[in-house]
Amino acid sequence: MIIEVKRLHFSYGHRPVLEDITLEVEKGEVVTLVGPNGSGKTTLLKCLNKILKPKKGTVLLMGKDVSKMNLKELARLSGYVPQNGVRTFPSTVFDIVLLGRRPYIDWRVSSRDKEIVAGLLRLMGLEEMALRDFNELSGGEKQKVLIARAFAQEPEILLLDEPTSNLDLKHQLEVMNLVSSTAKEKGVAAIISMHDLNLASRFSDKMVFLRERRIYAIGSPEEVLTPDNVRAVYGVEAVVNKDSGRPYIIPLEPLQASKAAAATKTA
Amino acid sequence: MATEAREIEFAEIKELYTRFTARKVVFILGSLGALVALSLYATTLGSARLGIGEVSSAVFARIFPFAGIETTSFADVVVWHLRLPRIAMGIVAGAGLAVSGAAMQGIMRNPLVSPFTIGVSSGAALGASLAIVLGFSLVGAEKAVVVTNAFLCALLTAFLVYGLARMRGVTGESLILAGIAVMYFASAATSLLQYLATEEELQAVVFWLFGSLTGATWENVLVVTVILFFCLPFLMRYSWDLNVMASGGDEVATSLGVNAARVRIITLIVATFITAGIICFTGIIGFVCLVAPHITRLLIGADHRFLFPCSCILGAILLVGADTVGRTVFSPVVIPVGIVLSFIGVPFFVFLLMTRRKEYF
């Protein structure tokens, strides 16, 4: 068990955002967090690496309590890719990825640091852009750079906040392939918040449906990507097909508010 | 075959970056050379005619006393008592102002922030005016009443602004807004003092506000040098942390192991301290703070490991250059350096902004 979340509660001031979250993630597992806007996906990710401090409950990373680790120690274990890259002062792609080595660098950049960064740029197909300004890149390229930065931390877990939401079809697949193959090859656990249920289904070992601050359903895509769950969590009528291996959904129409409430009760 | 081609490519990226870094080091050394040359040249200019050779031997005779360099006592007095204090002050003040501007812009990820936007200058101006017009002083050091008052009021104002911004969460915007509010208040108070002042006092206040290196002494230079000596290592030590903070928000910084809140407050205090320590001697010389870091970023990029030392050097070049122009073009009339700086610096900055392709804001 690489991550164990036990009875986690979080609130912004008096407004509760997460309640009673319990979750376990294995080495090499890809776990997606899905659920409507405001259901707490991003907040949960941020509770895992101390960006936010939970009100109650514990997060264990490789058996150690995250709240008792110092930031540098944690940064060597956990890589984080934020939702959208912010504008920066002009900075080269190489320099941005090199920041992922910050938890290991005192002052001098070692030859190994440079090799790791160069290797990652090649892995991502960004060799040509090594010395280009980060701000000039397209959305997909930026996302890859930020993922490379997280990989450069040589983490045991990767936390990605909606890594595919601004990307075109090809970049979505490329990014997800990179993440899942790294997870499998290096035994890194990846926890990814996501809106696209089909992409989630295709790449995850485990899907976590969040609804109104709580985990509503958790399991393999085959187990949890069902019309009932989609209706209860999203309030959307949908068909789920399983003819191409992983289940995929075709959303039909949103439920009326009253029906949605009824669906919630029966579920 | 295929793997071999890849290996070369791989080594190439690393090599490319190594060269990219080396170019920055070369640039920094080059600009350091330029600064030394400019300073020596500036020392030759003035009402007493001295050639570059005479100046150099006078300078180096004292720096290397056992090297047996010959100089005249006339050159020695002109160089070491009249001209060098002013030039040395230009160097340390330019360096300090530039580096504190670079640090502030980095921690706020905002190109408009400088120690001046958080009220250091308006506080210093108010403090100096209080001392000049009312003879009021926070501490009773008779001789240096203007200096100490300017220094303390600058610090007080900056912390007031920081405290106000903190209530809303410290961001570039909240700092700038709080800074503007406090700045207007302090300016109004300074204007009121000017209105009440006698003609003589008014002249002194206005002259102080222009910002000038006139009256720089070796003692002043020493004080600023000591401040820099203790503060610069602090900032340099945070280079990597500032790189992280400048390239992403606080959350990214946290995820990369940087305690953003702590780095921000310490950097803020250090930058404020440096700035207050300089302008209490020179008056309001603001432009270097904002523009030297920008020029440096345009030339060698935003990596703070290089940005800090290079900003220092370019800031020093800017200030010494501007002061030299100010005291020579309309000689014997000396134009205060604060004014000249804007006249030279602004067109240069606009030129860089227009011709460099890199995006900024």
PDB file of N, CA and C in Angstrom, chain B residues 204-234:
ATOM      1  N   ALA B 204      15.458  72.088   0.322  1.00  0.00           N
ATOM      2  CA  ALA B 204      16.127  70.879   0.820  1.00  0.00           C
ATOM      3  C   ALA B 204      15.263  69.645   0.592  1.00  0.00           C
ATOM      4  N   VAL B 205      13.955  69.786   0.859  1.00  0.00           N
ATOM      5  CA  VAL B 205      13.052  68.643   0.669  1.00  0.00           C
ATOM      6  C   VAL B 205      13.007  68.232  -0.793  1.00  0.00           C
ATOM      7  N   VAL B 206      12.806  69.238  -1.663  1.00  0.00           N
ATOM      8  CA  VAL B 206      12.693  68.939  -3.094  1.00  0.00           C
ATOM      9  C   VAL B 206      13.978  68.279  -3.593  1.00  0.00           C
ATOM     10  N   PHE B 207      15.116  68.814  -3.153  1.00  0.00           N
ATOM     11  CA  PHE B 207      16.378  68.244  -3.585  1.00  0.00           C
ATOM     12  C   PHE B 207      16.500  66.790  -3.116  1.00  0.00           C
ATOM     13  N   TRP B 208      16.051  66.553  -1.883  1.00  0.00           N
ATOM     14  CA  TRP B 208      16.104  65.189  -1.354  1.00  0.00           C
ATOM     15  C   TRP B 208      15.236  64.262  -2.209  1.00  0.00           C
ATOM     16  N   LEU B 209      14.068  64.766  -2.589  1.00  0.00           N
ATOM     17  CA  LEU B 209      13.134  63.931  -3.350  1.00  0.00           C
ATOM     18  C   LEU B 209      13.660  63.564  -4.735  1.00  0.00           C
ATOM     19  N   PHE B 210      14.483  64.457  -5.327  1.00  0.00           N
ATOM     20  CA  PHE B 210      15.021  64.146  -6.652  1.00  0.00           C
ATOM     21  C   PHE B 210      15.859  62.883  -6.638  1.00  0.00           C
ATOM     22  N   GLY B 211      16.556  62.680  -5.578  1.00  0.00           N
ATOM     23  CA  GLY B 211      17.475  61.549  -5.510  1.00  0.00           C
ATOM     24  C   GLY B 211      18.791  61.934  -6.146  1.00  0.00           C
ATOM     25  N   SER B 212      19.866  61.845  -5.386  1.00  0.00           N
ATOM     26  CA  SER B 212      21.141  62.322  -5.906  1.00  0.00           C
ATOM     27  C   SER B 212      22.292  61.642  -5.178  1.00  0.00           C
ATOM     28  N   LEU B 213      23.422  61.586  -5.851  1.00  0.00           N
ATOM     29  CA  LEU B 213      24.603  61.000  -5.212  1.00  0.00           C
ATOM     30  C   LEU B 213      25.521  62.073  -4.656  1.00  0.00           C
ATOM     31  N   THR B 214      25.134  63.333  -4.813  1.00  0.00           N
ATOM     32  CA  THR B 214      25.924  64.426  -4.245  1.00  0.00           C
ATOM     33  C   THR B 214      25.995  64.244  -2.730  1.00  0.00           C
ATOM     34  N   GLY B 215      27.158  64.487  -2.188  1.00  0.00           N
ATOM     35  CA  GLY B 215      27.278  64.383  -0.737  1.00  0.00           C
ATOM     36  C   GLY B 215      27.539  62.964  -0.267  1.00  0.00           C
ATOM     37  N   ALA B 216      27.768  62.039  -1.193  1.00  0.00           N
ATOM     38  CA  ALA B 216      28.115  60.680  -0.778  1.00  0.00           C
ATOM     39  C   ALA B 216      29.487  60.702  -0.105  1.00  0.00           C
ATOM     40  N   THR B 217      29.601  60.008   1.003  1.00  0.00           N
ATOM     41  CA  THR B 217      30.887  59.934   1.697  1.00  0.00           C
ATOM     42  C   THR B 217      31.297  58.473   1.827  1.00  0.00           C
ATOM     43  N   TRP B 218      32.549  58.259   2.172  1.00  0.00           N
ATOM     44  CA  TRP B 218      33.003  56.874   2.355  1.00  0.00           C
ATOM     45  C   TRP B 218      32.237  56.192   3.482  1.00  0.00           C
ATOM     46  N   GLU B 219      31.829  56.976   4.505  1.00  0.00           N
ATOM     47  CA  GLU B 219      31.059  56.354   5.601  1.00  0.00           C
ATOM     48  C   GLU B 219      29.732  55.800   5.069  1.00  0.00           C
ATOM     49  N   ASN B 220      29.041  56.620   4.247  1.00  0.00           N
ATOM     50  CA  ASN B 220      27.779  56.149   3.656  1.00  0.00           C
ATOM     51  C   ASN B 220      27.999  54.875   2.843  1.00  0.00           C
ATOM     52  N   VAL B 221      29.047  54.932   2.021  1.00  0.00           N
ATOM     53  CA  VAL B 221      29.345  53.773   1.175  1.00  0.00           C
ATOM     54  C   VAL B 221      29.570  52.544   2.046  1.00  0.00           C
ATOM     55  N   LEU B 222      30.285  52.764   3.143  1.00  0.00           N
ATOM     56  CA  LEU B 222      30.594  51.644   4.033  1.00  0.00           C
ATOM     57  C   LEU B 222      29.309  51.045   4.610  1.00  0.00           C
ATOM     58  N   VAL B 223      28.402  51.923   5.067  1.00  0.00           N
ATOM     59  CA  VAL B 223      27.147  51.428   5.647  1.00  0.00           C
ATOM     60  C   VAL B 223      26.380  50.582   4.625  1.00  0.00           C
ATOM     61  N   VAL B 224      26.230  51.126   3.415  1.00  0.00           N
ATOM     62  CA  VAL B 224      25.484  50.389   2.388  1.00  0.00           C
ATOM     63  C   VAL B 224      26.189  49.079   2.054  1.00  0.00           C
ATOM     64  N   THR B 225      27.524  49.128   1.977  1.00  0.00           N
ATOM     65  CA  THR B 225      28.271  47.907   1.658  1.00  0.00           C
ATOM     66  C   THR B 225      28.050  46.839   2.727  1.00  0.00           C
ATOM     67  N   VAL B 226      28.044  47.275   3.980  1.00  0.00           N
ATOM     68  CA  VAL B 226      27.839  46.308   5.060  1.00  0.00           C
ATOM     69  C   VAL B 226      26.439  45.688   4.939  1.00  0.00           C
ATOM     70  N   ILE B 227      25.443  46.538   4.664  1.00  0.00           N
ATOM     71  CA  ILE B 227      24.080  46.013   4.495  1.00  0.00           C
ATOM     72  C   ILE B 227      24.051  44.973   3.376  1.00  0.00           C
ATOM     73  N   LEU B 228      24.665  45.312   2.248  1.00  0.00           N
ATOM     74  CA  LEU B 228      24.675  44.383   1.125  1.00  0.00           C
ATOM     75  C   LEU B 228      25.417  43.103   1.475  1.00  0.00           C
ATOM     76  N   PHE B 229      26.523  43.270   2.202  1.00  0.00           N
ATOM     77  CA  PHE B 229      27.348  42.128   2.558  1.00  0.00           C
ATOM     78  C   PHE B 229      26.543  41.091   3.338  1.00  0.00           C
ATOM     79  N   PHE B 230      25.640  41.586   4.199  1.00  0.00           N
ATOM     80  CA  PHE B 230      24.854  40.634   4.982  1.00  0.00           C
ATOM     81  C   PHE B 230      23.577  40.185   4.267  1.00  0.00           C
ATOM     82  N   CYS B 231      23.032  41.048   3.434  1.00  0.00           N
ATOM     83  CA  CYS B 231      21.735  40.729   2.810  1.00  0.00           C
ATOM     84  C   CYS B 231      21.847  39.900   1.526  1.00  0.00           C
ATOM     85  N   LEU B 232      22.863  40.183   0.716  1.00  0.00           N
ATOM     86  CA  LEU B 232      22.956  39.489  -0.565  1.00  0.00           C
ATOM     87  C   LEU B 232      23.038  37.966  -0.437  1.00  0.00           C
ATOM     88  N   PRO B 233      23.861  37.435   0.477  1.00  0.00           N
ATOM     89  CA  PRO B 233      23.914  35.977   0.612  1.00  0.00           C
ATOM     90  C   PRO B 233      22.536  35.380   0.928  1.00  0.00           C
ATOM     91  N   PHE B 234      21.742  36.114   1.725  1.00  0.00           N
ATOM     92  CA  PHE B 234      20.383  35.669   2.023  1.00  0.00           C
ATOM     93  C   PHE B 234      19.595  35.464   0.739  1.00  0.00           C
TER      94      PHE B 234
END
